Short mmCIF file of C-alpha atoms and ligand atoms in Angstrom, two decimals:
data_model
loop_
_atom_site.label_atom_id
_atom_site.label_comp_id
_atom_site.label_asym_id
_atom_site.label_seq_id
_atom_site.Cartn_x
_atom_site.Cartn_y
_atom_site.Cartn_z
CA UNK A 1 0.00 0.00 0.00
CA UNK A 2 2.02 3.03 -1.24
CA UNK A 3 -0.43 5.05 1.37
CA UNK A 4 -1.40 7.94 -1.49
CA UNK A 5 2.14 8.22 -2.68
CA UNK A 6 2.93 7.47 -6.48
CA UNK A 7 5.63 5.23 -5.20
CA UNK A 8 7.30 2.96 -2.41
CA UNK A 9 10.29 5.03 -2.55
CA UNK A 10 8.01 8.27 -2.57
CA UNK A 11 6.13 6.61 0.40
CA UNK A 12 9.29 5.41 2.40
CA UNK A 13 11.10 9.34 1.77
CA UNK A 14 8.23 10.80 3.21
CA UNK A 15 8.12 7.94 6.11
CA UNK A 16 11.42 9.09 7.84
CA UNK A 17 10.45 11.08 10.94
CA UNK A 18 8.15 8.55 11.86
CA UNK A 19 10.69 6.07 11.32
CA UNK A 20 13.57 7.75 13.26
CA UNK A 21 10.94 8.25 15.84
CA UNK A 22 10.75 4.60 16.00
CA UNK A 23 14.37 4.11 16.25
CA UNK A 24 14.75 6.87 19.00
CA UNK A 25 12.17 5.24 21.19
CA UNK A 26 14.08 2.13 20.86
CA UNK A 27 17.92 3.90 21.78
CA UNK A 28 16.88 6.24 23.97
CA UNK A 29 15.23 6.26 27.13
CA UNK A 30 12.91 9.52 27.99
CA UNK A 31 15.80 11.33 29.56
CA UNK A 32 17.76 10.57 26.61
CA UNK A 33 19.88 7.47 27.90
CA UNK A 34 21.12 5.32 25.64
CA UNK A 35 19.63 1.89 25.41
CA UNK A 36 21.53 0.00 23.66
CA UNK A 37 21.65 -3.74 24.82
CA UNK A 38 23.93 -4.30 27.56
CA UNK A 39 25.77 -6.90 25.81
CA UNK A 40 27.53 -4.61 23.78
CA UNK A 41 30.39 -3.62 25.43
CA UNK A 42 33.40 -1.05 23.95
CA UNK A 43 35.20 -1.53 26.83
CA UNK A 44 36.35 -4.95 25.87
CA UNK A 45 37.44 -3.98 22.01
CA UNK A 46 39.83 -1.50 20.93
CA UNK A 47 38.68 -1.85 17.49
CA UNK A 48 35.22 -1.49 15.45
CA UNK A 49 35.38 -3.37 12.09
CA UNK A 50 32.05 -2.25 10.24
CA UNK A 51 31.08 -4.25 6.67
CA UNK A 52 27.81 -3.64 4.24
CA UNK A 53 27.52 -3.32 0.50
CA UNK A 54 25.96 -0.63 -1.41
CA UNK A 55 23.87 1.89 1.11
CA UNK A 56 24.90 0.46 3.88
CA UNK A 57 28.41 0.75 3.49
CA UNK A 58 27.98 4.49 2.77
CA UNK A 59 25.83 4.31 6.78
CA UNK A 60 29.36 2.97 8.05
CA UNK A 61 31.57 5.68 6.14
CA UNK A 62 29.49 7.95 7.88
CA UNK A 63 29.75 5.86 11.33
CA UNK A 64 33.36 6.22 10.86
CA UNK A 65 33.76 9.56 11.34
CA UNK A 66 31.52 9.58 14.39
CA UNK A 67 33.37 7.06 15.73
CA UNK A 68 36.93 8.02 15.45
CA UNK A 69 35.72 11.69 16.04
CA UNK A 70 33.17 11.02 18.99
CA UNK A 71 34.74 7.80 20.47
CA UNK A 72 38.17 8.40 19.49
CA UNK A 73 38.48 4.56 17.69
CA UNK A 74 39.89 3.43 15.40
CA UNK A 75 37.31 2.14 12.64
CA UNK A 76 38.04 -0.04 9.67
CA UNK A 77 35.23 -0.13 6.93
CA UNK A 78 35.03 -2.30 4.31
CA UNK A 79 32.52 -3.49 1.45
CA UNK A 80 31.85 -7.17 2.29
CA UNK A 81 32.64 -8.63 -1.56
CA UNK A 82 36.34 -7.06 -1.13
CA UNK A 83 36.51 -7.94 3.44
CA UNK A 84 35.35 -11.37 2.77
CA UNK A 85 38.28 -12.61 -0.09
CA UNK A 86 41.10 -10.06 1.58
CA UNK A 87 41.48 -12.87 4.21
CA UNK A 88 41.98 -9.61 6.34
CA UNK A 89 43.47 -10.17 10.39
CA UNK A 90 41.02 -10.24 13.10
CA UNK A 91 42.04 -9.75 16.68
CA UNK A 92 39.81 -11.04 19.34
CA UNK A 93 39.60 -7.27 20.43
CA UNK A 94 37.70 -6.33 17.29
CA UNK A 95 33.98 -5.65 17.43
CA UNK A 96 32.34 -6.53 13.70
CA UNK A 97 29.32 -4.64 12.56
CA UNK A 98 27.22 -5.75 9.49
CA UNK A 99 25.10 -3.20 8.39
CA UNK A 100 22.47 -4.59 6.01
CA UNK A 101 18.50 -3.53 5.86
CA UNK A 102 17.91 -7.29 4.14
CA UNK A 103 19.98 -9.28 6.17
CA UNK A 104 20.52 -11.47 3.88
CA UNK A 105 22.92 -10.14 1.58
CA UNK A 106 25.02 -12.57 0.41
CA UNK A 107 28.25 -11.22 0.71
CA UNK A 108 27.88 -9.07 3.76
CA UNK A 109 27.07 -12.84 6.09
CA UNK A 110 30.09 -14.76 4.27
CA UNK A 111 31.65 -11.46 5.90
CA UNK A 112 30.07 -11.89 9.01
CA UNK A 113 30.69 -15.72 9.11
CA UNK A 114 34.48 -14.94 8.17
CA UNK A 115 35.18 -12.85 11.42
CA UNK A 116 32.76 -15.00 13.61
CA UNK A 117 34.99 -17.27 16.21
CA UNK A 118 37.91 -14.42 15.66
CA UNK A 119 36.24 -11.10 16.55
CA UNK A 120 35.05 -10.58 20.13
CA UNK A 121 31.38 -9.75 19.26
CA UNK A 122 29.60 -9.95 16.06
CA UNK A 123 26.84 -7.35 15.63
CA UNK A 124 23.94 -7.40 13.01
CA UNK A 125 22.42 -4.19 12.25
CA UNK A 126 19.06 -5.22 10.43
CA UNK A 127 15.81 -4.20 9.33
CA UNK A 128 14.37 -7.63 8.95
CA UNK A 129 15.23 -9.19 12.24
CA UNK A 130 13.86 -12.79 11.44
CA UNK A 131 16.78 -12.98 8.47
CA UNK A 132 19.70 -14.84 8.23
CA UNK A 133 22.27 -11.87 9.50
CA UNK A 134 20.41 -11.34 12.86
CA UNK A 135 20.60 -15.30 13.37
CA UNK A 136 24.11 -15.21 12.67
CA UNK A 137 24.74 -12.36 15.02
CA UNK A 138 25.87 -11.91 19.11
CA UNK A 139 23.99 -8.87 19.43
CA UNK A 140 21.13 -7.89 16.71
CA UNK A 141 19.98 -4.16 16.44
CA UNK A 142 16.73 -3.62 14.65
CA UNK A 143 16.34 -0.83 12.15
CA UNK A 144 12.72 0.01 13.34
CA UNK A 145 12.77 1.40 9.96
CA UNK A 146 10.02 -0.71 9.01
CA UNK A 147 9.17 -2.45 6.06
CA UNK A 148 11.15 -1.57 2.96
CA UNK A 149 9.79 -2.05 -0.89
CA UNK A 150 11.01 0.35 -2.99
CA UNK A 151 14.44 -1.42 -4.15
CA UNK A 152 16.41 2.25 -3.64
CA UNK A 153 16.66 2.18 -0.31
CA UNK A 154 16.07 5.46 1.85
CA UNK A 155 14.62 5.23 5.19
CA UNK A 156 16.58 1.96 6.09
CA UNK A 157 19.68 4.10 5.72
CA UNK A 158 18.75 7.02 7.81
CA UNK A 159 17.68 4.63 10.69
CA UNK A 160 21.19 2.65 10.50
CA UNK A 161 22.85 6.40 10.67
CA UNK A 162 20.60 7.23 13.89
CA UNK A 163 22.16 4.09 15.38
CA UNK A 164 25.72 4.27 14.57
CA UNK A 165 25.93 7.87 15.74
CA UNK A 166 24.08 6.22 19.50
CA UNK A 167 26.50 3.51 19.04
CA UNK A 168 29.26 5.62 19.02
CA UNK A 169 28.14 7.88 21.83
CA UNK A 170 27.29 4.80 23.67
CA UNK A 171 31.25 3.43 22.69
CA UNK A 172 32.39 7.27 24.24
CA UNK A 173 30.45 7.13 27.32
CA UNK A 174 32.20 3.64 28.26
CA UNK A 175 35.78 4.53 26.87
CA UNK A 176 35.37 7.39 29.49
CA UNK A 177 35.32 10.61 26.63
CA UNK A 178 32.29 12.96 27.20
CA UNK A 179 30.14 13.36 25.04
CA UNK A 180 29.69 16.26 22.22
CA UNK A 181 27.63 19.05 24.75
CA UNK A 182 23.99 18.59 23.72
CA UNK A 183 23.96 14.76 22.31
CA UNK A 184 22.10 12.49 22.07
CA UNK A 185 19.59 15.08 23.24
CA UNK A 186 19.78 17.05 19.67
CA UNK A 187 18.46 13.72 18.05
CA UNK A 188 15.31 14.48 18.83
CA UNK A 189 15.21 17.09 16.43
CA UNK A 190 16.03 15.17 13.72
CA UNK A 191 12.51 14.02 12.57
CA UNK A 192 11.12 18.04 13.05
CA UNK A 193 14.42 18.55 10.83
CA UNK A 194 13.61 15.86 8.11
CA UNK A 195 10.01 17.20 7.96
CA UNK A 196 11.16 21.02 6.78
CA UNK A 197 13.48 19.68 4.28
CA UNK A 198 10.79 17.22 2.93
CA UNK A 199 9.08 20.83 2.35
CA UNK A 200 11.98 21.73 -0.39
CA UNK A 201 10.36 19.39 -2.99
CA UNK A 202 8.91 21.80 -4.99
CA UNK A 203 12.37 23.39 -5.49
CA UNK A 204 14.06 20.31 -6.20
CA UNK A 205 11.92 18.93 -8.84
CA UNK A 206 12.30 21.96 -10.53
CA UNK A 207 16.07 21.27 -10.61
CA UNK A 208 15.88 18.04 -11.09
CA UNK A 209 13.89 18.45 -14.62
CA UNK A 210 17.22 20.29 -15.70
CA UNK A 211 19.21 17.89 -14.12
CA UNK A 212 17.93 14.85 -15.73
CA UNK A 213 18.85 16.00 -19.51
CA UNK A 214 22.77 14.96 -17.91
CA UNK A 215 25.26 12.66 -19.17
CA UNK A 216 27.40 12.94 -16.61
CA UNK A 217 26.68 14.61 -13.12
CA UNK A 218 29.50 14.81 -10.02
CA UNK A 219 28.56 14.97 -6.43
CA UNK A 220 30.97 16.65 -4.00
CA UNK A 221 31.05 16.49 -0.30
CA UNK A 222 33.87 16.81 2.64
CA UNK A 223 34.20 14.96 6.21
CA UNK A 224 31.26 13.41 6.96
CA UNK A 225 29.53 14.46 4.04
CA UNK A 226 31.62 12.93 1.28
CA UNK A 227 29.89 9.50 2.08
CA UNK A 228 26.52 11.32 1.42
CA UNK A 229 28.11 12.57 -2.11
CA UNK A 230 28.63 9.23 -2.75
CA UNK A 231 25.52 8.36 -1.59
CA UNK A 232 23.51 10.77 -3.61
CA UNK A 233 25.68 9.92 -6.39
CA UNK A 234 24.54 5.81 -6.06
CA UNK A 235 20.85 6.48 -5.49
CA UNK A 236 21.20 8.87 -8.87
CA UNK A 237 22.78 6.05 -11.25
CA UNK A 238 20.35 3.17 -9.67
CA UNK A 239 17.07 4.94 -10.26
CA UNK A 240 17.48 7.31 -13.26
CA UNK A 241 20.88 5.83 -15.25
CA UNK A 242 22.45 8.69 -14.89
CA UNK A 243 26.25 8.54 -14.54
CA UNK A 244 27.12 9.43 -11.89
CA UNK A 245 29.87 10.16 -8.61
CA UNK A 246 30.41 11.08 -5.51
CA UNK A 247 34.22 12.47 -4.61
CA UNK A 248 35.89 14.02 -1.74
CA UNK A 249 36.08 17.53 -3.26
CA UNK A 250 39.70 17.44 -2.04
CA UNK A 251 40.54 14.70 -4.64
CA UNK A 252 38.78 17.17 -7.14
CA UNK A 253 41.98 18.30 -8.26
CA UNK A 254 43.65 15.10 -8.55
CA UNK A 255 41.81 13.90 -11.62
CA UNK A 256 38.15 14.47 -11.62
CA UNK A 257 38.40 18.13 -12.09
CA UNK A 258 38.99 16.99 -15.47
CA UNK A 259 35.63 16.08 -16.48
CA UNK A 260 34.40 19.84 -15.34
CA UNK A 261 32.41 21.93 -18.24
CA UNK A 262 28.74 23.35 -18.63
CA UNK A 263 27.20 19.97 -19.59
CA UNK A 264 28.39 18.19 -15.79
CA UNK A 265 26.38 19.68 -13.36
CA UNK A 266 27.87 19.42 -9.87
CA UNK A 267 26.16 18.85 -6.83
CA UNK A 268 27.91 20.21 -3.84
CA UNK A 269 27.21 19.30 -0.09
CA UNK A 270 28.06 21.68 1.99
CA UNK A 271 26.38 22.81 5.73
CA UNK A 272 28.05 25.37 7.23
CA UNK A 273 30.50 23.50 9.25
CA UNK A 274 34.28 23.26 10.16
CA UNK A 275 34.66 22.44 6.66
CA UNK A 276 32.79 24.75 4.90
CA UNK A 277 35.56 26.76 3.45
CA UNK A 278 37.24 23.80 2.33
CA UNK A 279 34.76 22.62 0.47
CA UNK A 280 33.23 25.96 -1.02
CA UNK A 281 36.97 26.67 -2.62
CA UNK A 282 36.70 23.43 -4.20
CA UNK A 283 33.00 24.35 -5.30
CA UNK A 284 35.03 28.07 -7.18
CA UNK A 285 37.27 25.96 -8.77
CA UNK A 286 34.62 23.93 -10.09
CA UNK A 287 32.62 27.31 -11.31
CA UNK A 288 36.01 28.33 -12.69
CA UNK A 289 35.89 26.01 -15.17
CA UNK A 290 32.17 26.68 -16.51
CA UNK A 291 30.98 23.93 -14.26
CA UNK A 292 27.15 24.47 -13.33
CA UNK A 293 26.86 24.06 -9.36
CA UNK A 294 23.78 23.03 -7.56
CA UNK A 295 24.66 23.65 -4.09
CA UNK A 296 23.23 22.38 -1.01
CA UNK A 297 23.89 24.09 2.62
CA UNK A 298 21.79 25.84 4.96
CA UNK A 299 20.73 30.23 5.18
CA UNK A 300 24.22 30.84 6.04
CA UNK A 301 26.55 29.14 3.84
CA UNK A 302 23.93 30.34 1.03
CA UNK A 303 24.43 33.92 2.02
CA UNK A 304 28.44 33.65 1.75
CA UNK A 305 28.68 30.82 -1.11
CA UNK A 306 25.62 31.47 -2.97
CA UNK A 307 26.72 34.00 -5.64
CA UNK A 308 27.54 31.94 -8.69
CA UNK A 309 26.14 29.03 -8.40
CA UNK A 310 23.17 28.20 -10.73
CA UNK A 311 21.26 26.68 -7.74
CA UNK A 312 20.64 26.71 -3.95
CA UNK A 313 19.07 24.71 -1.84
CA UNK A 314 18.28 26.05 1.62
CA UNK A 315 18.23 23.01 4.13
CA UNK A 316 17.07 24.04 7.76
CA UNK A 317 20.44 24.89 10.31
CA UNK A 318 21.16 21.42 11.77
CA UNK A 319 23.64 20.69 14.48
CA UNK A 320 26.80 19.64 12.72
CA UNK A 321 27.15 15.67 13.67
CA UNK A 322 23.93 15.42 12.27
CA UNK A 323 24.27 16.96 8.93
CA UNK A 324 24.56 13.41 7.32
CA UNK A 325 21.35 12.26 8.14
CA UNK A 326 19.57 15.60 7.04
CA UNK A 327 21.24 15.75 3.83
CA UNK A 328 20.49 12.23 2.98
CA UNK A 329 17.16 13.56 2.38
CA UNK A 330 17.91 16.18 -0.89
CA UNK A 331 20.33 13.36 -1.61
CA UNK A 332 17.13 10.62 -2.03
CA UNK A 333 15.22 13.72 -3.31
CA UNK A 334 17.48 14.30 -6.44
CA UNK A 335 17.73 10.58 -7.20
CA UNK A 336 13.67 10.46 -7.02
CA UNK A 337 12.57 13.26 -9.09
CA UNK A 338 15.35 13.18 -11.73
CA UNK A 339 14.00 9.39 -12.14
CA UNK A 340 10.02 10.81 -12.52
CA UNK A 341 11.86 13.53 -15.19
CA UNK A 342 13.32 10.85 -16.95
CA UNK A 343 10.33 8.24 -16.58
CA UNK A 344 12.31 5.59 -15.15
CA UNK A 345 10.85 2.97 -13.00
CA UNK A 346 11.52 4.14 -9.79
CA UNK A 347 10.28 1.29 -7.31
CA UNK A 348 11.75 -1.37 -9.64
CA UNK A 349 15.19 -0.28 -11.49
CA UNK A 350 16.49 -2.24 -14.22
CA UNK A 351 19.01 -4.99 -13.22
CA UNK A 352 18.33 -4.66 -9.76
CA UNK A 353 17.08 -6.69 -6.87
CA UNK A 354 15.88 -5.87 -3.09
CA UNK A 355 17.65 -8.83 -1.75
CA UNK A 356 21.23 -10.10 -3.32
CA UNK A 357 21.27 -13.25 -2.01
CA UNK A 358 24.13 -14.21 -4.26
CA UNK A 359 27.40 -13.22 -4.82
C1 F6R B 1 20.90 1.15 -2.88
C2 F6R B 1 20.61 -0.16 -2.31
C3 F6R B 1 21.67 -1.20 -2.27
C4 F6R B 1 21.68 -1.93 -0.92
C5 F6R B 1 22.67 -3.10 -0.92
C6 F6R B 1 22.76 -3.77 0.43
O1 F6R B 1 19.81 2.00 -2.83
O2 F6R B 1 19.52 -0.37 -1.86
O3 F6R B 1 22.92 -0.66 -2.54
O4 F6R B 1 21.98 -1.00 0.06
O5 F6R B 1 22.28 -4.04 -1.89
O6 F6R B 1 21.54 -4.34 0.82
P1 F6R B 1 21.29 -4.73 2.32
O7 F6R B 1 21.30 -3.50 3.13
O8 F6R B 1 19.94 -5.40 2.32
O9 F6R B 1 22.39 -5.67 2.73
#
């Protein structure tokens, strides 16, 4: 039941504050304590090994940064096809995450059954908890995201990005580092967040019918947000067959820059954080060469970085750990109504399946 939307993926977009609500009310008590299960315990790893494919994977990039910058561990993140053949060492003070809304991608349990017996936990991160991951697992933590159709996935990725960042306050708290001033209470303001920047669709359709007559169109993002470029970059090729990427716009310059002229559009993600500068001197060099910039950031980075560009799109002022999870939601956005521009089948892409159950 697509609920009076045109599509699952339309549907599931839309679904998002209600299903980070869910997800809150799971991780968080009413005085915002974490709730994770007891059984999983940072004290006794000094290492988080985190493996998905596709989506998910780009959830851990993000969980990375939280991690090392929150928790101060070290993370290693890998897509399971590569982790699973790399025969990679596993110390029995390694924690392994597998991120997968299925669980029962292939690749991402031969993964999980590679590091089981040598890792000191094994942690499935699900949205189906009766699948074969969440068997497999020590500790299972359900999405809440409920149920996904559309085969882009978009809710079951914001959910896994609500529980990494918990995860990694949780993995603070025990490794004795306070916490960022003000999480996890700011959470709670994710879904009111979401909700404004579902309000932006108007604008984004509109860019998104000159978008879609593309060959070629580059997403650019910095820190935490160069996962999201590649994000937006993957939902993009998988729903309209558009090529496209996601860089670090600090490798810009080391090859990509390249491809720059008026027929790639260039899709820059930028709040107005730390990074900001960085990533808006990238964005010039990028105008410099003709290059046609749609830029995402909030009032402020518009007012200094707006000039130029040939589109902004205001997202509501978020606190800066949590720009990843806002930003996902232009990033499913583009990918949506480029795809309705160019009359692809959204809910059911070509050559794709929900579940790869095979290699
Ligand atoms: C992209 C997408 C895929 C999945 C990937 C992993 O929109 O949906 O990239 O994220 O196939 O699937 P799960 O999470 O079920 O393991």
């Amino acid at each position: 039941d697509k609920d009076g939307h045109k599509h699952f993926m339309a549907k599931e977009i839309a679904e998002q504050p209600l299903a980070i609500d869910r997800t809150l009310h799971a991780y968080l008590s009413e005085i915002d304590e974490i709730t994770l299960p007891d059984e999983l315990d940072f004290t006794k790893v000094d290492r988080l090994t985190m493996v998905a494919c596709g989506t998910g994977y780009y959830a851990c990039m993000v969980g990375k940064y939280w991690f090392e910058q929150i928790a101060k561990m070290p993370v290693e993140v890998d897509v399971a096809s590569e982790f699973r053949y790399r025969e990679p060492p596993v110390s029995d003070r390694t924690l392994g995450l597998f991120v997968s809304q299925s669980g029962e991608t292939a690749d991402t349990l031969a993964a999980l059954r590679y590091m089981n017996g040598k890792a000191n936990q094994i942690v499935g991160m699900v949205n189906v908890s009766e699948s074969s991951i969440a068997r497999e697992s020590d500790v299972v933590l359900p999405l809440y995201a409920g149920p996904e159709i559309s085969v882009a996935s978009t809710k079951a990725f914001t959910c896994q990005l609500v529980i990494l960042l918990i995860m990694a306050l949780r993995a603070a708290q025990q490794r004795g580092i306070a916490l960022p001033e003000s999480l996890p209470a700011d959470l709670r303001a994710i879904p009111g967040l979401i909700n404004q920047a579902l309000t932006l669709e108007n604008q984004i359709t509109a860019t998104c019918r000159e978008l879609s007559a593309a060959k070629d169109i580059i997403f650019l993002g910095r820190g935490q947000l160069y996962p999201l470029a590649m994000e937006g970059a993957l939902k993009l090729k998988e729903l309209s067959y558009i090529h496209a990427e996601g860089y670090a716009s600090g490798e810009l310059k080391h090859g990509p820059i390249a491809l720059i002229d008026d027929t790639v559009p260039v899709i820059v993600m930028a709040p107005r954080d730390a990074l900001f500068d960085k990533t808006i001197s990238n964005m010039q060099e990028v105008m410099a060469r003709g290059g046609r910039v749609v830029l995402v950031t909030d009032a402020e980075g518009a007012r200094i970085a707006g000039e130029g560009t040939s589109e902004v799109i205001v997202m509501p002022q978020v606190p800066d750990a949590l720009a990843p999870i806002l930003y996902a939601i232009p990033a499913q956005q583009i990918a949506y109504y480029t795809a309705i521009a160019k009359g692809t089948d959204v809910d059911q892409p070509r050559n794709l399946a929900k579940s790869v159950t095979v290699e």
